[in-house]
PDB file of C-alpha atoms and ligand atoms in Angstrom:
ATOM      1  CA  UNK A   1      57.812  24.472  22.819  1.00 97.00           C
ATOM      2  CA  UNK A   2      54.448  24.770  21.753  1.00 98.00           C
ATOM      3  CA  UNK A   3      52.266  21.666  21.364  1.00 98.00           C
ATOM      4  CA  UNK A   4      48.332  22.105  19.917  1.00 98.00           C
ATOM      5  CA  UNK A   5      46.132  18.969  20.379  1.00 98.00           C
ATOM      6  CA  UNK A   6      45.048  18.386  16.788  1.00 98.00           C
ATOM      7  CA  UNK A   7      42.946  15.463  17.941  1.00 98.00           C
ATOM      8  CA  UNK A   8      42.494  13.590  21.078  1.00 98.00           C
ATOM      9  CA  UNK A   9      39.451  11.027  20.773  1.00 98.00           C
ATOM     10  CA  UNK A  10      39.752   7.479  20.763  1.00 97.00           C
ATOM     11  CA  UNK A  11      39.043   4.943  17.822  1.00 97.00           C
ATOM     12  CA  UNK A  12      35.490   5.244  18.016  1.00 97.00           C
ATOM     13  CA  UNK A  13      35.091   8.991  18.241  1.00 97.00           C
ATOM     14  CA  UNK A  14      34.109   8.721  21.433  1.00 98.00           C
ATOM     15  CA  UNK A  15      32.946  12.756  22.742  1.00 97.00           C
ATOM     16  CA  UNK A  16      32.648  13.318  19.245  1.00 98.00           C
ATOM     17  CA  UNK A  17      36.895  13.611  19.052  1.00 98.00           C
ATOM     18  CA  UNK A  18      39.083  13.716  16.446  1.00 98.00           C
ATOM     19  CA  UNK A  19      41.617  10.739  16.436  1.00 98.00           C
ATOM     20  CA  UNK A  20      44.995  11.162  17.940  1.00 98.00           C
ATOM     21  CA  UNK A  21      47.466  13.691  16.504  1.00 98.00           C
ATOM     22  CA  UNK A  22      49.918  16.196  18.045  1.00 98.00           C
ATOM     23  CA  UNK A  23      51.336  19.303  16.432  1.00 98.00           C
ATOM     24  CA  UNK A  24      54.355  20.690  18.277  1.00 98.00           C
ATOM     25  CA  UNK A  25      56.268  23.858  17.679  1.00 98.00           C
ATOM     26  CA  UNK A  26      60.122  23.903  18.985  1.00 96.00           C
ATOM     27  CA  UNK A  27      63.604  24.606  17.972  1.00 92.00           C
ATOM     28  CA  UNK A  28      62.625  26.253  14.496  1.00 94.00           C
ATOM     29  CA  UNK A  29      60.716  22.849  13.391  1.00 96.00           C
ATOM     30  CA  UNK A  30      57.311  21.136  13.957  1.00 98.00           C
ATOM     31  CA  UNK A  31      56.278  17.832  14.258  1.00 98.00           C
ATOM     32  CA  UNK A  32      53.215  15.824  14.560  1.00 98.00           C
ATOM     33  CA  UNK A  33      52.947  13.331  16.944  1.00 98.00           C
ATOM     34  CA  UNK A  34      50.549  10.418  15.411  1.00 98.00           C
ATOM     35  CA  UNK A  35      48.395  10.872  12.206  1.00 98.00           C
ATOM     36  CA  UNK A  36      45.183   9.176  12.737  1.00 98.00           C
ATOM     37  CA  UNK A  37      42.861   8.842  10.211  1.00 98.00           C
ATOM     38  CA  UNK A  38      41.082  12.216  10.881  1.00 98.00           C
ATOM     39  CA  UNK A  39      44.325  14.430  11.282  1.00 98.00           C
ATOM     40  CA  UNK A  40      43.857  16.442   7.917  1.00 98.00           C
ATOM     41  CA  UNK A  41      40.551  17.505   9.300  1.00 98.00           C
ATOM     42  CA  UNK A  42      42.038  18.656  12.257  1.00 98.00           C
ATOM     43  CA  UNK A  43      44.993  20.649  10.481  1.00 98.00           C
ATOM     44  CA  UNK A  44      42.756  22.240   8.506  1.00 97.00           C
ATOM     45  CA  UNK A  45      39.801  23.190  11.687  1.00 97.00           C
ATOM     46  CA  UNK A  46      43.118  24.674  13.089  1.00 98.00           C
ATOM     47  CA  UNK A  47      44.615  26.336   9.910  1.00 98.00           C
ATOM     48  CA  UNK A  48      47.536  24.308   9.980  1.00 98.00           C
ATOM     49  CA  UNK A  49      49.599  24.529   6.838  1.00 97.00           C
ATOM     50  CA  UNK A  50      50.706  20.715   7.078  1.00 97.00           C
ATOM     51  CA  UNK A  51      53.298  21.324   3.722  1.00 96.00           C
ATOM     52  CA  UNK A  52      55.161  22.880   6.938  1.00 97.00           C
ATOM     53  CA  UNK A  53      55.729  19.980   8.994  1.00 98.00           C
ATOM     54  CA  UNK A  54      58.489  18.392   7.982  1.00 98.00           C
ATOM     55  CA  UNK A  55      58.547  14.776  10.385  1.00 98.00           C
ATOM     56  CA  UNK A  56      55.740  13.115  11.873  1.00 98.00           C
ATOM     57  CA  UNK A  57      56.433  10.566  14.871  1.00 98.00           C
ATOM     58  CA  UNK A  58      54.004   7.500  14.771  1.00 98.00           C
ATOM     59  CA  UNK A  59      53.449   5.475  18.230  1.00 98.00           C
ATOM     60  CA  UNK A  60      52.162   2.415  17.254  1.00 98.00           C
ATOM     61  CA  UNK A  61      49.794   1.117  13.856  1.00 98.00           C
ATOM     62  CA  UNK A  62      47.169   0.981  14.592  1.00 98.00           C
ATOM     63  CA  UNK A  63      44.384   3.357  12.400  1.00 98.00           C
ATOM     64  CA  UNK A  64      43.641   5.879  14.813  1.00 98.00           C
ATOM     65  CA  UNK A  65      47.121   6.627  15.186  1.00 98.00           C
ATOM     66  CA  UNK A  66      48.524   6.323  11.625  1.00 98.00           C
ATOM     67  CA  UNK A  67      45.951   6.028   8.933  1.00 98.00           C
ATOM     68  CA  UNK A  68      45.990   9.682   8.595  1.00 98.00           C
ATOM     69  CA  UNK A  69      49.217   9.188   6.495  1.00 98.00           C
ATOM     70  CA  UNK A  70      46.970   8.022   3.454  1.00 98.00           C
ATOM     71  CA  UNK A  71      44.865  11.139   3.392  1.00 97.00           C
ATOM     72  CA  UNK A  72      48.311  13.181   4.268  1.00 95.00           C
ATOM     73  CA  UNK A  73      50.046  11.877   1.108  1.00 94.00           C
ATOM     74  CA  UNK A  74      47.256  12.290  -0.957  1.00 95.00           C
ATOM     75  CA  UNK A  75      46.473  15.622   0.049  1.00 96.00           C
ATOM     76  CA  UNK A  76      50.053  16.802  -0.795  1.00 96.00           C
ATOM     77  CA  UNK A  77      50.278  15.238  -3.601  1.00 94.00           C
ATOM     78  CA  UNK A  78      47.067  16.820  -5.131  1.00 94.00           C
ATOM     79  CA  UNK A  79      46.074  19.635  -3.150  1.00 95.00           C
ATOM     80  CA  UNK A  80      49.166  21.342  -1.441  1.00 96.00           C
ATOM     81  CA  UNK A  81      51.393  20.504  -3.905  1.00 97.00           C
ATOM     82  CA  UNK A  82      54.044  19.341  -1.765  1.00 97.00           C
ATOM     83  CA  UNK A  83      58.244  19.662  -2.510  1.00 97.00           C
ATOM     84  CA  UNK A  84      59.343  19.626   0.723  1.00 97.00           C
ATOM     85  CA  UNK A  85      60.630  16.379   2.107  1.00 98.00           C
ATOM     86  CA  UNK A  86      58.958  13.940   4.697  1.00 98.00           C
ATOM     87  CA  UNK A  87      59.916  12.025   7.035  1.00 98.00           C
ATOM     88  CA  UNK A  88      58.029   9.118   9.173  1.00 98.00           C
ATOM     89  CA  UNK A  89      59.524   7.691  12.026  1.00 98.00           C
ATOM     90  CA  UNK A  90      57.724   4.641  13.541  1.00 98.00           C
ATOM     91  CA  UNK A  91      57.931   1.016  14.284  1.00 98.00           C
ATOM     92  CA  UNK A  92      59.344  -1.248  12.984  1.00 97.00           C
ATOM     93  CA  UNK A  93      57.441  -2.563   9.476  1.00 98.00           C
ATOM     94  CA  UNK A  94      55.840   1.301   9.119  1.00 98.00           C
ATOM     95  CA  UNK A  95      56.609   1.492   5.265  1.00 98.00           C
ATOM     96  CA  UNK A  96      55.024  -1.844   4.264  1.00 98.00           C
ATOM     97  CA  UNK A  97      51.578  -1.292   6.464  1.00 98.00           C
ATOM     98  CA  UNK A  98      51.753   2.044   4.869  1.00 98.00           C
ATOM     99  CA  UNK A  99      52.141   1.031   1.410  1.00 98.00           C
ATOM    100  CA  UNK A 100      49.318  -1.450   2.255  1.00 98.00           C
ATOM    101  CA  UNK A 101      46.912   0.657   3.733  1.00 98.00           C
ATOM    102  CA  UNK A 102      47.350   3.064   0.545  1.00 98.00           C
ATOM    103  CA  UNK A 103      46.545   0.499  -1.940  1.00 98.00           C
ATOM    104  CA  UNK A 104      43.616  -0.904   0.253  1.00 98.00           C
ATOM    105  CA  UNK A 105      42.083   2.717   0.143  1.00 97.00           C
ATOM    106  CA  UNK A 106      43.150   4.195  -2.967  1.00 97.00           C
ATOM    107  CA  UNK A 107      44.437   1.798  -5.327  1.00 97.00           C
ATOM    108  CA  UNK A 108      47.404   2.744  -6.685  1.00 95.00           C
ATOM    109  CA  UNK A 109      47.944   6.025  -4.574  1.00 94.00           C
ATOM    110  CA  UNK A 110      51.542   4.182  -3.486  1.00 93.00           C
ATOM    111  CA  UNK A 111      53.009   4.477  -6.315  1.00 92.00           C
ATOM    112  CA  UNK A 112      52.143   7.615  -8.117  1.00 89.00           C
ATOM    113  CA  UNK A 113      55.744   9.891  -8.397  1.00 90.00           C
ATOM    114  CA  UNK A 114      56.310  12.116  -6.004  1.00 92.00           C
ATOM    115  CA  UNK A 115      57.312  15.191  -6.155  1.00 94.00           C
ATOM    116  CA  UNK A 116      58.922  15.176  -2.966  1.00 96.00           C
ATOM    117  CA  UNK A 117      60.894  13.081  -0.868  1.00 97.00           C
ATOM    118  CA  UNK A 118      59.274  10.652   1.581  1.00 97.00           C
ATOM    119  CA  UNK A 119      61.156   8.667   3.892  1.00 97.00           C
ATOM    120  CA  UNK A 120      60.500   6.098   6.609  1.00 98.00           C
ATOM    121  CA  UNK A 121      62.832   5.952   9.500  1.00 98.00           C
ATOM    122  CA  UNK A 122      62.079   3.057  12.222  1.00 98.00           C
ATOM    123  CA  UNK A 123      62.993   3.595  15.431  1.00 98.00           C
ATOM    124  CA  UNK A 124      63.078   0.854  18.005  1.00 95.00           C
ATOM    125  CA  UNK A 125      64.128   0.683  22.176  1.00 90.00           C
ATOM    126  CA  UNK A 126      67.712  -0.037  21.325  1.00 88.00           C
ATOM    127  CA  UNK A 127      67.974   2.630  18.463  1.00 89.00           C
ATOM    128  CA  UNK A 128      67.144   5.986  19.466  1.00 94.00           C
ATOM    129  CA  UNK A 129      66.982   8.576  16.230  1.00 98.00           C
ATOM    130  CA  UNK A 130      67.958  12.183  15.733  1.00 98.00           C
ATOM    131  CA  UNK A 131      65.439  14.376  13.703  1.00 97.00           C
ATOM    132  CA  UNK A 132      66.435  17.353  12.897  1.00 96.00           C
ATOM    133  CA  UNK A 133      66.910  19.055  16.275  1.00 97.00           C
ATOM    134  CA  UNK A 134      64.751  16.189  17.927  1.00 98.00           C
ATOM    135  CA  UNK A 135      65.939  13.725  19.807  1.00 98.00           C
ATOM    136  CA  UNK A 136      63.424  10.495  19.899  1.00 98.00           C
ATOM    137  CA  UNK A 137      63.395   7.365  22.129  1.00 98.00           C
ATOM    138  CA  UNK A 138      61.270   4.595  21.752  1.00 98.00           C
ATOM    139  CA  UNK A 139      59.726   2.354  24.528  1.00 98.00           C
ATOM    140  CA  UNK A 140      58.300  -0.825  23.730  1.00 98.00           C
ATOM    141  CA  UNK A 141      54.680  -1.102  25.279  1.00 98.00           C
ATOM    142  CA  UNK A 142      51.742  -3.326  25.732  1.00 98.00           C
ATOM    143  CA  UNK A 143      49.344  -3.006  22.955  1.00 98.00           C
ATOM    144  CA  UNK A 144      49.245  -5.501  20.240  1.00 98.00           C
ATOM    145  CA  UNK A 145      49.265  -3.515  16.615  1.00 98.00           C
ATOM    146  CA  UNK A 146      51.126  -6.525  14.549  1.00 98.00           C
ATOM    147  CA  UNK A 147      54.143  -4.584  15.184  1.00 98.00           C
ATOM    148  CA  UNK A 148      56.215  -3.522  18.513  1.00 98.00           C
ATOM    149  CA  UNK A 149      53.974  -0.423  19.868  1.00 98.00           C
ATOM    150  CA  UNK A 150      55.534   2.343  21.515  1.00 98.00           C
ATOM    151  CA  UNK A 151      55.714   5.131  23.834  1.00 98.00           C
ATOM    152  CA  UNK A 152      57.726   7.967  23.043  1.00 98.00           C
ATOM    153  CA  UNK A 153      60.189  10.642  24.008  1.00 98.00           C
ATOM    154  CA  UNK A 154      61.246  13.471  22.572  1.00 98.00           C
ATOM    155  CA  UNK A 155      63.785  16.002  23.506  1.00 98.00           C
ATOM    156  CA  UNK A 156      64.629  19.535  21.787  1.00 97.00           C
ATOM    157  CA  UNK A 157      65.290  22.866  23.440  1.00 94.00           C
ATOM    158  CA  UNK A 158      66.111  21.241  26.290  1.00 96.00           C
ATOM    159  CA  UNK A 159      62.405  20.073  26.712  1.00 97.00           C
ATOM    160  CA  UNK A 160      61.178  16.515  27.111  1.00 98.00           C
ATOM    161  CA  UNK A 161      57.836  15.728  25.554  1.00 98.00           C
ATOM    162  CA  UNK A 162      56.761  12.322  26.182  1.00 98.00           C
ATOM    163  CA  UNK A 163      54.063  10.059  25.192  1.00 98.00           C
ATOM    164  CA  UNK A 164      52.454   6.633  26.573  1.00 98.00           C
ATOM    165  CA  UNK A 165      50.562   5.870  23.305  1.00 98.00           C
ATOM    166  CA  UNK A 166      48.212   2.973  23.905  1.00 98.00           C
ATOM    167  CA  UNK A 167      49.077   0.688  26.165  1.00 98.00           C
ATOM    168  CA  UNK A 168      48.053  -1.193  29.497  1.00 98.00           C
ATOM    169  CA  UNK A 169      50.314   0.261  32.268  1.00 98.00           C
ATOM    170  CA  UNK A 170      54.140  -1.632  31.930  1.00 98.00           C
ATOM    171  CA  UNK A 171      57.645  -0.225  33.145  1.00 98.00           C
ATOM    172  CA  UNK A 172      58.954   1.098  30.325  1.00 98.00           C
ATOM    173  CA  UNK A 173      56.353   3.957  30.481  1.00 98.00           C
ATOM    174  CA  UNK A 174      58.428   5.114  33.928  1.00 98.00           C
ATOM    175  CA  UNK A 175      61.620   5.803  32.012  1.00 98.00           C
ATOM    176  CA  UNK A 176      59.856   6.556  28.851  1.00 98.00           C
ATOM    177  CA  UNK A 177      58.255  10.053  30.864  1.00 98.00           C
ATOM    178  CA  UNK A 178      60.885  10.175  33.660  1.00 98.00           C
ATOM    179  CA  UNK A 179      60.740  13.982  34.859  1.00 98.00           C
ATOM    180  CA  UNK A 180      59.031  15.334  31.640  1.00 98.00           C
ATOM    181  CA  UNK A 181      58.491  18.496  31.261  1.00 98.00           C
ATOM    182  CA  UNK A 182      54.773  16.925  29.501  1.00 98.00           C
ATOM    183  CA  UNK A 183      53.717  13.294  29.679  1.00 98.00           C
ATOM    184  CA  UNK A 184      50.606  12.834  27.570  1.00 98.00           C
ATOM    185  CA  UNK A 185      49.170   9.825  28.630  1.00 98.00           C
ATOM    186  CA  UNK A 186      46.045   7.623  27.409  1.00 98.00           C
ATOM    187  CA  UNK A 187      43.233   7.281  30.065  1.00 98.00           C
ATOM    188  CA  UNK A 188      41.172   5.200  28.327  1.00 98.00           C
ATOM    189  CA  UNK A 189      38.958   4.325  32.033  1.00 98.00           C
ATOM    190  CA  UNK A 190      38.546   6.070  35.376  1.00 98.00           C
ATOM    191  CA  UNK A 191      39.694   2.961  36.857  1.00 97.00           C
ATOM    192  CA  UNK A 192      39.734  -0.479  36.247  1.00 95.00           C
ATOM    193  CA  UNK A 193      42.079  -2.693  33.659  1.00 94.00           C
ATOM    194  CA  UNK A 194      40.742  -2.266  30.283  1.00 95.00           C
ATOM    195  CA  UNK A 195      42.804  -4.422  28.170  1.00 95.00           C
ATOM    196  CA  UNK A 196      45.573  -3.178  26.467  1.00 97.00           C
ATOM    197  CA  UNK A 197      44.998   0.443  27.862  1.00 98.00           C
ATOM    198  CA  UNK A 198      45.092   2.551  30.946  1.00 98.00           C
ATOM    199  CA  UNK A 199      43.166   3.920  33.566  1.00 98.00           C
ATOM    200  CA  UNK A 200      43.150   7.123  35.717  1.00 98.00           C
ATOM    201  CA  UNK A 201      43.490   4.730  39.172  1.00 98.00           C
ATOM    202  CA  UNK A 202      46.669   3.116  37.462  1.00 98.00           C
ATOM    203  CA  UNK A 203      48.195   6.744  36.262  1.00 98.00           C
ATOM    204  CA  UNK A 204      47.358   8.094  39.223  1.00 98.00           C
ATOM    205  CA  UNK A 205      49.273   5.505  41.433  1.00 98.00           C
ATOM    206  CA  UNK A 206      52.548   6.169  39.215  1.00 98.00           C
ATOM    207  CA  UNK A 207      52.467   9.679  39.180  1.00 98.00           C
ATOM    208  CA  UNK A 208      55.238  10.117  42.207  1.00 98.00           C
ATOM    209  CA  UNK A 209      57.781   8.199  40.478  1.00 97.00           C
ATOM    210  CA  UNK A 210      57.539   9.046  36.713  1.00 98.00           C
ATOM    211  CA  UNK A 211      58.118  12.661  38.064  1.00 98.00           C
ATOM    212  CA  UNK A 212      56.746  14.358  35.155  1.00 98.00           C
ATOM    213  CA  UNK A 213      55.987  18.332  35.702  1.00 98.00           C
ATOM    214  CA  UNK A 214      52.511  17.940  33.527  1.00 98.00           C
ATOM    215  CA  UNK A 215      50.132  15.383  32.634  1.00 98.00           C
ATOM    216  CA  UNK A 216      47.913  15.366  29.790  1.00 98.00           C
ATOM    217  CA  UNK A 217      45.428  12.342  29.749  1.00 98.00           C
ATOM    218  CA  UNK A 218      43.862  11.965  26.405  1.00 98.00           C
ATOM    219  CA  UNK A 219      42.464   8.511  24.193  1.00 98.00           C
ATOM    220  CA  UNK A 220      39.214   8.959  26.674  1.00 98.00           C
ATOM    221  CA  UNK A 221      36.269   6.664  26.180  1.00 98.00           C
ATOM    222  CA  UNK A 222      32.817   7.927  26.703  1.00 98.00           C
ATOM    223  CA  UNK A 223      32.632   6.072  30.544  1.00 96.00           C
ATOM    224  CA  UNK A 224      36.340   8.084  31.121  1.00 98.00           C
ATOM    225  CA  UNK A 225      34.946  11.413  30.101  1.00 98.00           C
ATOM    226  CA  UNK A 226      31.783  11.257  32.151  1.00 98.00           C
ATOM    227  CA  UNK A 227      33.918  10.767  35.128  1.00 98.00           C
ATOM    228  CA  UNK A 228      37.392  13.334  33.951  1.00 95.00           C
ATOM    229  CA  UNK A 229      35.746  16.194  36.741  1.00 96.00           C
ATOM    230  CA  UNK A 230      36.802  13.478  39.718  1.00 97.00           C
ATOM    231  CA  UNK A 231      39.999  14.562  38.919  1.00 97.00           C
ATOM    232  CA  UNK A 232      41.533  17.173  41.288  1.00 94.00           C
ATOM    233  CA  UNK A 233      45.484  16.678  40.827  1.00 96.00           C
ATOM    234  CA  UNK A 234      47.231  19.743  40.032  1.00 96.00           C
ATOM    235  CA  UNK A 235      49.668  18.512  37.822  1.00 97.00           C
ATOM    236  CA  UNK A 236      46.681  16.813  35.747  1.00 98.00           C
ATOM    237  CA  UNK A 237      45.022  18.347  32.367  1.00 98.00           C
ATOM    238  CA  UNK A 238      42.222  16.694  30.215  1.00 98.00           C
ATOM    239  CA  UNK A 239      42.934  16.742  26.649  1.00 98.00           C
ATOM    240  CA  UNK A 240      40.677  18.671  24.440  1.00 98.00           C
ATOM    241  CA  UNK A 241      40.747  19.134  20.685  1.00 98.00           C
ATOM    242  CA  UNK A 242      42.217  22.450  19.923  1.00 98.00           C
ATOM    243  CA  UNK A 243      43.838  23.008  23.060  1.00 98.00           C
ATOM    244  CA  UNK A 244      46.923  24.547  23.316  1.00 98.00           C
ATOM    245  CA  UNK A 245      49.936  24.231  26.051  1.00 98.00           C
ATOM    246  CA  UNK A 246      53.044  26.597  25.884  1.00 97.00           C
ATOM    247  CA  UNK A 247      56.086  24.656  27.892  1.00 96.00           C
TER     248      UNK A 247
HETATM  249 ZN1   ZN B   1      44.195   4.391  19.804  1.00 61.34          ZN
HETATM  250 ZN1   ZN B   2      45.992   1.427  19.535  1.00 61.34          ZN
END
């Protein structure tokens, strides 16, 4: 499993990051995991064909985690010329914020004909799907979005990649990267509450139980960054557009 950090930055491009989006390689698919707004951008930095990703897994909708589907559709519509099918797995209500958020940018864009499929799956805590060769869980988090937010996990190859989205530390995020082989979690502080997201003090207390093998914090706000070299725990990376982590 190969996953490349397409973008890591918050929603207010805070270190001059791109907005969150995963690409991972495994089992003779890819994925992306979120599409924020600036995702094609990062695809294409990274040469990225994205007419070769067949599923992207949304946490939660909120922009900087899904409005990168606008520009995405658009793009293979258009420019790559897209036949291949697509499919979206998210909350609960991800088709009708999508369809909204098209005709809000680019009038109309919704309803052009397609020439490929696109389909929205929604996946919720008591329905886990099967993509492909992936299987995804959903944990419902803390993180208002006008929808249930979630943190996710994904098996294939053996492999479990897991992710908090945002959120303010609850439960669920203990099963949710139980022993993973890579937790990315959102730091959004060194320490502190901030509402509706984490800190490094609050990760750092969990660590023992969750069990995961790696941690990758990303969603970093400027005050996080300045402070990201206080942290000595081997099991910890920093997130980093571009980066790239072979499991
Ligand atoms: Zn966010
Ligand atoms: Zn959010």
């Amino acid at each position: 499993m190969r996953l490349i950090v397409v973008g890591c930055g918050d929603a207010f491009g805070s270190g001059g990051r791109l907005q969150t989006c995963y690409h991972v390689e495994a089992a003779g698919t890819r994925f992306l995991i979120d599409c924020g707004a600036t995702a094609l951008i990062g695809l294409t930095r990274l040469g990225i064909d994205p007419n070769a990703i067949p599923s992207i897994f949304i946490s939660h909708l909120h922009g900087d985690h899904y409005a990168g589907l606008v520009w995405w559709l658009l793009h293979a519509q258009h420019v790559a010329k897209r036949t291949a099918p697509l499919t979206v797995v998210g909350p609960p209500g991800i088709e009708a914020r999508f369809t909204a958020t098209c005709e809000v940018l680019f009038p109309g864009s919704s309803v052009v004909r397609r020439r490929f499929d696109l389909k929205f799956a929604e996946i919720t805590r008591k329905r886990p799907l099967q993509v492909g060769p992936v299987r995804a869980t959903a944990f419902e988090v803390s993180h208002p979005s006008g929808a249930p937010s979630h943190a996710l996990r994904l098996e294939t190859e053996g492999k479990v990649l897991s992710f908090t989205g945002d959120t303010e530390w609850v439960e669920s995020l203990v099963p949710a990267g139980l022993a993973a082989d890579l937790y990315i979690m959102e730091c959004y502080w060194f320490e502190g509450a901030p509402s509706y997201h984490m800190s490094w003090k609050t990760i750092e207390a969990n660590l023992d139980r969750i069990g995961a093998r790696r941690v990758l914090l990303t969603h970093m706000s400027e005050r996080m960054l300045a402070r990201s070299s206080e942290i000595a725990d081997a099991r910890v990376a920093l997130a980093k557009d571009g980066l790239v982590i072979e499991l």
